[in-house]
mmCIF file of C-alpha atoms in Angstrom:
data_model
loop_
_atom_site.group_PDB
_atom_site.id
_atom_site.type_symbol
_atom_site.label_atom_id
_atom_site.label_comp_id
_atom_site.label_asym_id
_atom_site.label_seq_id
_atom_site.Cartn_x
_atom_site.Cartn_y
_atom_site.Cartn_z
ATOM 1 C CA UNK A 1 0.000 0.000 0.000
ATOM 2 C CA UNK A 2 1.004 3.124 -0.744
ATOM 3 C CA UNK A 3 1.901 5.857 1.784
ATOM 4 C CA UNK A 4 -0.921 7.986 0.625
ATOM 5 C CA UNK A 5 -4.005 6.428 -0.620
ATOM 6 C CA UNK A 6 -7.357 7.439 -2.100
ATOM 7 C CA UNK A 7 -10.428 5.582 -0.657
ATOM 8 C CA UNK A 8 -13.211 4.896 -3.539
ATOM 9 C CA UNK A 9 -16.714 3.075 -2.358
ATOM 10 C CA UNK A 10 -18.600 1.533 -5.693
ATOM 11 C CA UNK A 11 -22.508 1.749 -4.205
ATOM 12 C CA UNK A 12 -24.060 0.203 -6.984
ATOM 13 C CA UNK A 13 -28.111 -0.534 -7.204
ATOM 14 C CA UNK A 14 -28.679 -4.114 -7.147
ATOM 15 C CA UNK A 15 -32.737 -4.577 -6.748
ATOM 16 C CA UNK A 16 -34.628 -6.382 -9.012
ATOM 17 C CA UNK A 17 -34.512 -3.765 -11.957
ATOM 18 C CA UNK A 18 -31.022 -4.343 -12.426
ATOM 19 C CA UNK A 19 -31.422 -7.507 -13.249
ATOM 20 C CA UNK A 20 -30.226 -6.490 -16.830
ATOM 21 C CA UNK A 21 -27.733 -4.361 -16.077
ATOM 22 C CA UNK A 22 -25.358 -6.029 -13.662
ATOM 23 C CA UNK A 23 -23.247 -7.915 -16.523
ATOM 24 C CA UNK A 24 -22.378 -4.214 -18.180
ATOM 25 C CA UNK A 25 -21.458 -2.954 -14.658
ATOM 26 C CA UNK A 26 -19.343 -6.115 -13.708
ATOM 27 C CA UNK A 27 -17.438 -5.490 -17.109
ATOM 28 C CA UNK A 28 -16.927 -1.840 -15.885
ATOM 29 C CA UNK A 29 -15.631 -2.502 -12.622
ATOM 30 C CA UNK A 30 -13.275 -5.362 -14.465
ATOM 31 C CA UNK A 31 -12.183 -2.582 -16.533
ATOM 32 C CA UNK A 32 -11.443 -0.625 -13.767
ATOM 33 C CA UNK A 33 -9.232 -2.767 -11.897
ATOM 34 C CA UNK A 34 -7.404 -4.074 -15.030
ATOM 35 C CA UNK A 35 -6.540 -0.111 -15.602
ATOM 36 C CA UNK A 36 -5.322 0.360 -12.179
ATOM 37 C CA UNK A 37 -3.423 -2.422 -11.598
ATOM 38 C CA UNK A 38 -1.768 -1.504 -15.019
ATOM 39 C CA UNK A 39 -0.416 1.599 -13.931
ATOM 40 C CA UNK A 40 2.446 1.318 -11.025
ATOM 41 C CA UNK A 41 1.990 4.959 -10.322
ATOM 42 C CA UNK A 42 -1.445 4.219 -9.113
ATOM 43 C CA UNK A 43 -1.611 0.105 -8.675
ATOM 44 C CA UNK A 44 -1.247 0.534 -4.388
ATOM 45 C CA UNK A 45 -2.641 3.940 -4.033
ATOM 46 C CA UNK A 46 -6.429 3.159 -4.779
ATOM 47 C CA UNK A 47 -8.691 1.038 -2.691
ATOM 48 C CA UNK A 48 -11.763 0.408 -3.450
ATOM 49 C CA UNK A 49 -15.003 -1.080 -1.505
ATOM 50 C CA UNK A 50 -17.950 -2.642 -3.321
ATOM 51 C CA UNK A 51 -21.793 -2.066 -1.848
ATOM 52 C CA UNK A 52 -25.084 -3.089 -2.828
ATOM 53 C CA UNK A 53 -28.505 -1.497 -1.507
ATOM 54 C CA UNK A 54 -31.606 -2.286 -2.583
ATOM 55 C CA UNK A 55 -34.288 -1.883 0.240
ATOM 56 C CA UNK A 56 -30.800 -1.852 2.756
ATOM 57 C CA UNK A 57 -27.232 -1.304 1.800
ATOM 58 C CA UNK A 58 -25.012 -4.909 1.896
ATOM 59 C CA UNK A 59 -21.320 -5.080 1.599
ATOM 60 C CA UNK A 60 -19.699 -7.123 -0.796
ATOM 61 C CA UNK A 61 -16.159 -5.981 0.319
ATOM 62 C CA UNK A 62 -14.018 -3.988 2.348
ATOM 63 C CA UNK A 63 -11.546 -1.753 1.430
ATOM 64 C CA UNK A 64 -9.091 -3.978 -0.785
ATOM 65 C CA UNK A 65 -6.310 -2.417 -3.287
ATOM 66 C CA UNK A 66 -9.010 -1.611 -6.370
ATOM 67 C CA UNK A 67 -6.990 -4.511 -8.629
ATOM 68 C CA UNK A 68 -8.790 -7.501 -5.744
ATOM 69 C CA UNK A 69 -12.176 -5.459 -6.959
ATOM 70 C CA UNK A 70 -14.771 -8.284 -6.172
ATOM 71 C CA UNK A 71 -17.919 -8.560 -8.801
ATOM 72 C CA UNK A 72 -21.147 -7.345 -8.003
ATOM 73 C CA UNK A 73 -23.956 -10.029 -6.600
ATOM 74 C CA UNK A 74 -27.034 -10.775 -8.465
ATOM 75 C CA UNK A 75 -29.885 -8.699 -8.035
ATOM 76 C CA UNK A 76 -32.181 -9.929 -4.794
ATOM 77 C CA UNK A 77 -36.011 -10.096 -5.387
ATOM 78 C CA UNK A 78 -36.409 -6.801 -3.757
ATOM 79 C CA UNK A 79 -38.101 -4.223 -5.535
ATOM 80 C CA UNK A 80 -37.364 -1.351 -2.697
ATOM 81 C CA UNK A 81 -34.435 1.212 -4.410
ATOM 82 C CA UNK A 82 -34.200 2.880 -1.259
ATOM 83 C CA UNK A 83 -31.017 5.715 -1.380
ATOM 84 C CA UNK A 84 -31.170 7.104 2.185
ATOM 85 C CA UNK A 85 -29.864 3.885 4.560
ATOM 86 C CA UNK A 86 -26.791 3.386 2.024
ATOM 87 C CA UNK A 87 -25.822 7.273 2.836
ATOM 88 C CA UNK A 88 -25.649 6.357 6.033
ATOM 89 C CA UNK A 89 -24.319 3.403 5.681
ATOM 90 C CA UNK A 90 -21.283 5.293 3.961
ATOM 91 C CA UNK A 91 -20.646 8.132 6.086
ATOM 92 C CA UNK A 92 -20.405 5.479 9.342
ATOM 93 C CA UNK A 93 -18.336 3.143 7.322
ATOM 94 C CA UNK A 94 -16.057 6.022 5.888
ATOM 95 C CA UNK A 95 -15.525 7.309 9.035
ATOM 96 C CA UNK A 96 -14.408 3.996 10.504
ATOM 97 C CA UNK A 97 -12.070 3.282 7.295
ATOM 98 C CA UNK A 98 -10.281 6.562 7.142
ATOM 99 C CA UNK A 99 -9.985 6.329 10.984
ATOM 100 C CA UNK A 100 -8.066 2.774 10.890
ATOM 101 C CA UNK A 101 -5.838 3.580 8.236
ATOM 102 C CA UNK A 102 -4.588 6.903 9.507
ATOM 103 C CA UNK A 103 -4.014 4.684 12.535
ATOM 104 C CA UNK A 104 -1.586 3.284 10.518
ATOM 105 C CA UNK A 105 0.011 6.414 9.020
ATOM 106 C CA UNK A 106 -1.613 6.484 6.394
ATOM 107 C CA UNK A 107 -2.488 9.773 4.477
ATOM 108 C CA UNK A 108 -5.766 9.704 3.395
ATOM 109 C CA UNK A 109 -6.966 11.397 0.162
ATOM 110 C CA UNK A 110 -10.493 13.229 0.305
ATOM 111 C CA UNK A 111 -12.911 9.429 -0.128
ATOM 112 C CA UNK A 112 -14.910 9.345 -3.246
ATOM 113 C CA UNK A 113 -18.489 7.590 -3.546
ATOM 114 C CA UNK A 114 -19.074 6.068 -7.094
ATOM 115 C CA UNK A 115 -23.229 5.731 -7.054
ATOM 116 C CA UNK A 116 -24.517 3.260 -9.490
ATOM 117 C CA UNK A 117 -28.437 2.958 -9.906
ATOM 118 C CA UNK A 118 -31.035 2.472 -12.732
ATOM 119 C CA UNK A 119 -33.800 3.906 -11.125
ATOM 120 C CA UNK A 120 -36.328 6.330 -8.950
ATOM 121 C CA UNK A 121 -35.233 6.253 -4.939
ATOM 122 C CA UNK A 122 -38.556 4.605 -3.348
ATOM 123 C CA UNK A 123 -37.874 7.299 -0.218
ATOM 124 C CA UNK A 124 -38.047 10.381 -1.977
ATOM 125 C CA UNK A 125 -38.886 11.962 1.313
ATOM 126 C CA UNK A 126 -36.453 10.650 3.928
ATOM 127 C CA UNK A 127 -33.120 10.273 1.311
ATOM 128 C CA UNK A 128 -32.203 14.121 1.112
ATOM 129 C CA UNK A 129 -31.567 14.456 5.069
ATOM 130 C CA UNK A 130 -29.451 11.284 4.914
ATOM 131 C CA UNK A 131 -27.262 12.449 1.847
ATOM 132 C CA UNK A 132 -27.079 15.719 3.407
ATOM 133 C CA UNK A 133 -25.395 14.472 6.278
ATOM 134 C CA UNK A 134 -22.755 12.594 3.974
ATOM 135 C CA UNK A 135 -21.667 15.390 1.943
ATOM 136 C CA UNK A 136 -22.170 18.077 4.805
ATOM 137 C CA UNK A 137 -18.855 19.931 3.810
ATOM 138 C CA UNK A 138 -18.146 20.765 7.753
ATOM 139 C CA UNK A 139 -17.127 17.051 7.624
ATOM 140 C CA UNK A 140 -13.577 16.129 7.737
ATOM 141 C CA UNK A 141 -13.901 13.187 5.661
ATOM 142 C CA UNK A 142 -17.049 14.271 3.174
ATOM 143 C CA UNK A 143 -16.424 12.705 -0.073
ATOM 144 C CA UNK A 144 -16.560 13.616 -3.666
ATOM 145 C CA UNK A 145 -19.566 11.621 -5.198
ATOM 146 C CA UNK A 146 -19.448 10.508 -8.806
ATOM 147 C CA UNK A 147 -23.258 9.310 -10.137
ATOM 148 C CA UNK A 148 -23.465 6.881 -12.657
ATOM 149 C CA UNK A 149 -26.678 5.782 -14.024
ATOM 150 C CA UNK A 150 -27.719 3.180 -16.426
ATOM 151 C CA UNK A 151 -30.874 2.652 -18.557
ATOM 152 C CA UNK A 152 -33.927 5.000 -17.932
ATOM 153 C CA UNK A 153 -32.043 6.559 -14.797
ATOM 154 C CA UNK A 154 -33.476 9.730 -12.943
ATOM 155 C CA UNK A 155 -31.206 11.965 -14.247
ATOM 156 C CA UNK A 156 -32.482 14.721 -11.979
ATOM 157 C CA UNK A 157 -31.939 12.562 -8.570
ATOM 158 C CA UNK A 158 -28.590 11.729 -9.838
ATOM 159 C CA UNK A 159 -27.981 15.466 -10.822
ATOM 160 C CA UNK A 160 -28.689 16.268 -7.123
ATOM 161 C CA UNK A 161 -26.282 13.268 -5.689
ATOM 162 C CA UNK A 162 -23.101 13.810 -8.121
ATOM 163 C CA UNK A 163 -21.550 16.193 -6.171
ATOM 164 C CA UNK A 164 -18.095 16.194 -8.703
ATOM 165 C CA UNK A 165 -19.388 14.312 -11.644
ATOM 166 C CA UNK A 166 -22.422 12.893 -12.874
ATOM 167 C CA UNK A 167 -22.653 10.544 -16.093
ATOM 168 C CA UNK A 168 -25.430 8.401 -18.060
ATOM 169 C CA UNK A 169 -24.413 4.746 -19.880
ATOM 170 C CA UNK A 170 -27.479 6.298 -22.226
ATOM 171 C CA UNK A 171 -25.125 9.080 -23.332
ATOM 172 C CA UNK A 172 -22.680 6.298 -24.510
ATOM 173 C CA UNK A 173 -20.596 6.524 -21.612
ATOM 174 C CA UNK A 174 -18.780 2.989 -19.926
ATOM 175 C CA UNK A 175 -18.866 2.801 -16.297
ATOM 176 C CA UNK A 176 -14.644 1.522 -16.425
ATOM 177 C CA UNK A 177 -14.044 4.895 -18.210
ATOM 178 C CA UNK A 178 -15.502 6.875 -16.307
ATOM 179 C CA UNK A 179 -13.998 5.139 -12.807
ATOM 180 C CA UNK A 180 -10.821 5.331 -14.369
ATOM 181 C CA UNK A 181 -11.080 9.197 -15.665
ATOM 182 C CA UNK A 182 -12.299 10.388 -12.130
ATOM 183 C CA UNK A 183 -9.762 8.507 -9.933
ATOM 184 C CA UNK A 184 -7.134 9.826 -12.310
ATOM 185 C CA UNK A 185 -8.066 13.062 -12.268
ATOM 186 C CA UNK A 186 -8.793 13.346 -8.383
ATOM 187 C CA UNK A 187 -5.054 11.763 -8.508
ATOM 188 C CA UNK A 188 -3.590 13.775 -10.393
ATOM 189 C CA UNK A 189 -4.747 16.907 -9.306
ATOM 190 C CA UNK A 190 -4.249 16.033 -6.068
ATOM 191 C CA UNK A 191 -1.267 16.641 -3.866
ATOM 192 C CA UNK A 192 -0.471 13.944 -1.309
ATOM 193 C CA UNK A 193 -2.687 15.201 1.581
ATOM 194 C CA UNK A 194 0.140 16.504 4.564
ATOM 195 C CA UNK A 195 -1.567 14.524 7.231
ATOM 196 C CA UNK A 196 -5.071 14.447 7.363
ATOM 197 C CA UNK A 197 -8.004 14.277 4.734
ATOM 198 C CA UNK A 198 -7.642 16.424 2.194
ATOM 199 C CA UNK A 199 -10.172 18.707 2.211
#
């Protein structure tokens, strides 16, 4: 691992209308680690965890180096695409992450949220407050969030939630490229944080 590393968290969608989709988003994230572990600049200065939320947020993986990337599961039979536990979910697990690795003396780069989902949140009411309190910028480790969505995606929900970038598969866009492109750039323009977060 490298002495300063960037924590990314892939939350991707996996209730029952992504049933069709999970094969293109497998090949992304394969793209993804194939990229990183290609380049030695980057190879041990990524890490990336895998979640999947449908009515409640499940994690496939910890924080590995993002070349051990795990696949996404199969979509469960719920039909629930509920956004507001996996915010919370992320801001209690970043917390915990960036906590053990500085721990370690580690510098930790600003995290970064990769959010993956086809669909409509089913708690349009309760969701805002939660992601809110994950990107509330008085937070020392608030991450960037990148939004990625695929088929008829709510491009206004994921216009809210893509606080740094937001992209569409519709618009011809691969999820590897843009992984790749934002970890690069957050890399690259970047300097390694001087103990902390970056901010």
């Amino acid at each position: 691992m490298g002495s300063d590393v960037l924590p990314c968290y892939v939350a991707c969608d996996v209730s029952l209308s992504m049933a069709d989709h999970i094969d293109e988003l497998n090949t992304g994230l394969r793209e993804f680690r194939g990229a990183v572990h290609a380049d030695a600049s980057v190879a041990d200065r990524v890490l990336c965890s895998v979640i999947g939320f449908g009515e409640e947020p499940l994690a496939v993986h910890g924080l590995y180096l993002a070349g051990e990337v795990a696949e996404l599961p199969p979509p469960g039979p719920c039909a629930g695409t509920n956004f507001g536990p996996v915010f919370t979910y992320l801001r209690t697990r970043i917390d915990s992450d960036v906590h053990l690795l500085e721990t370690h003396r580690v510098r930790v780069h600003r995290p970064m949220v990769f959010f993956l989902s086809d669909g409509q949140p089913t708690d349009p009411v309760t969701w805002p407050a939660a992601f809110a309190a994950l990107t509330d910028p008085t937070w020392r480790n608030c991450p960037r969030v990148v939004t990625f969505g695929v088929g008829d995606a709510d491009e206004g929900a994921l216009g809210r939630i893509g606080t740094y970038r937001s992209y569409l598969s519709r618009d011809g866009v691969r999820l590897g490229t843009a992984l790749i492109a934002s970890v690069m750039h957050v890399l690259s323009t970047s300097g390694p944080p001087p103990g902390g977060t970056l901010s």
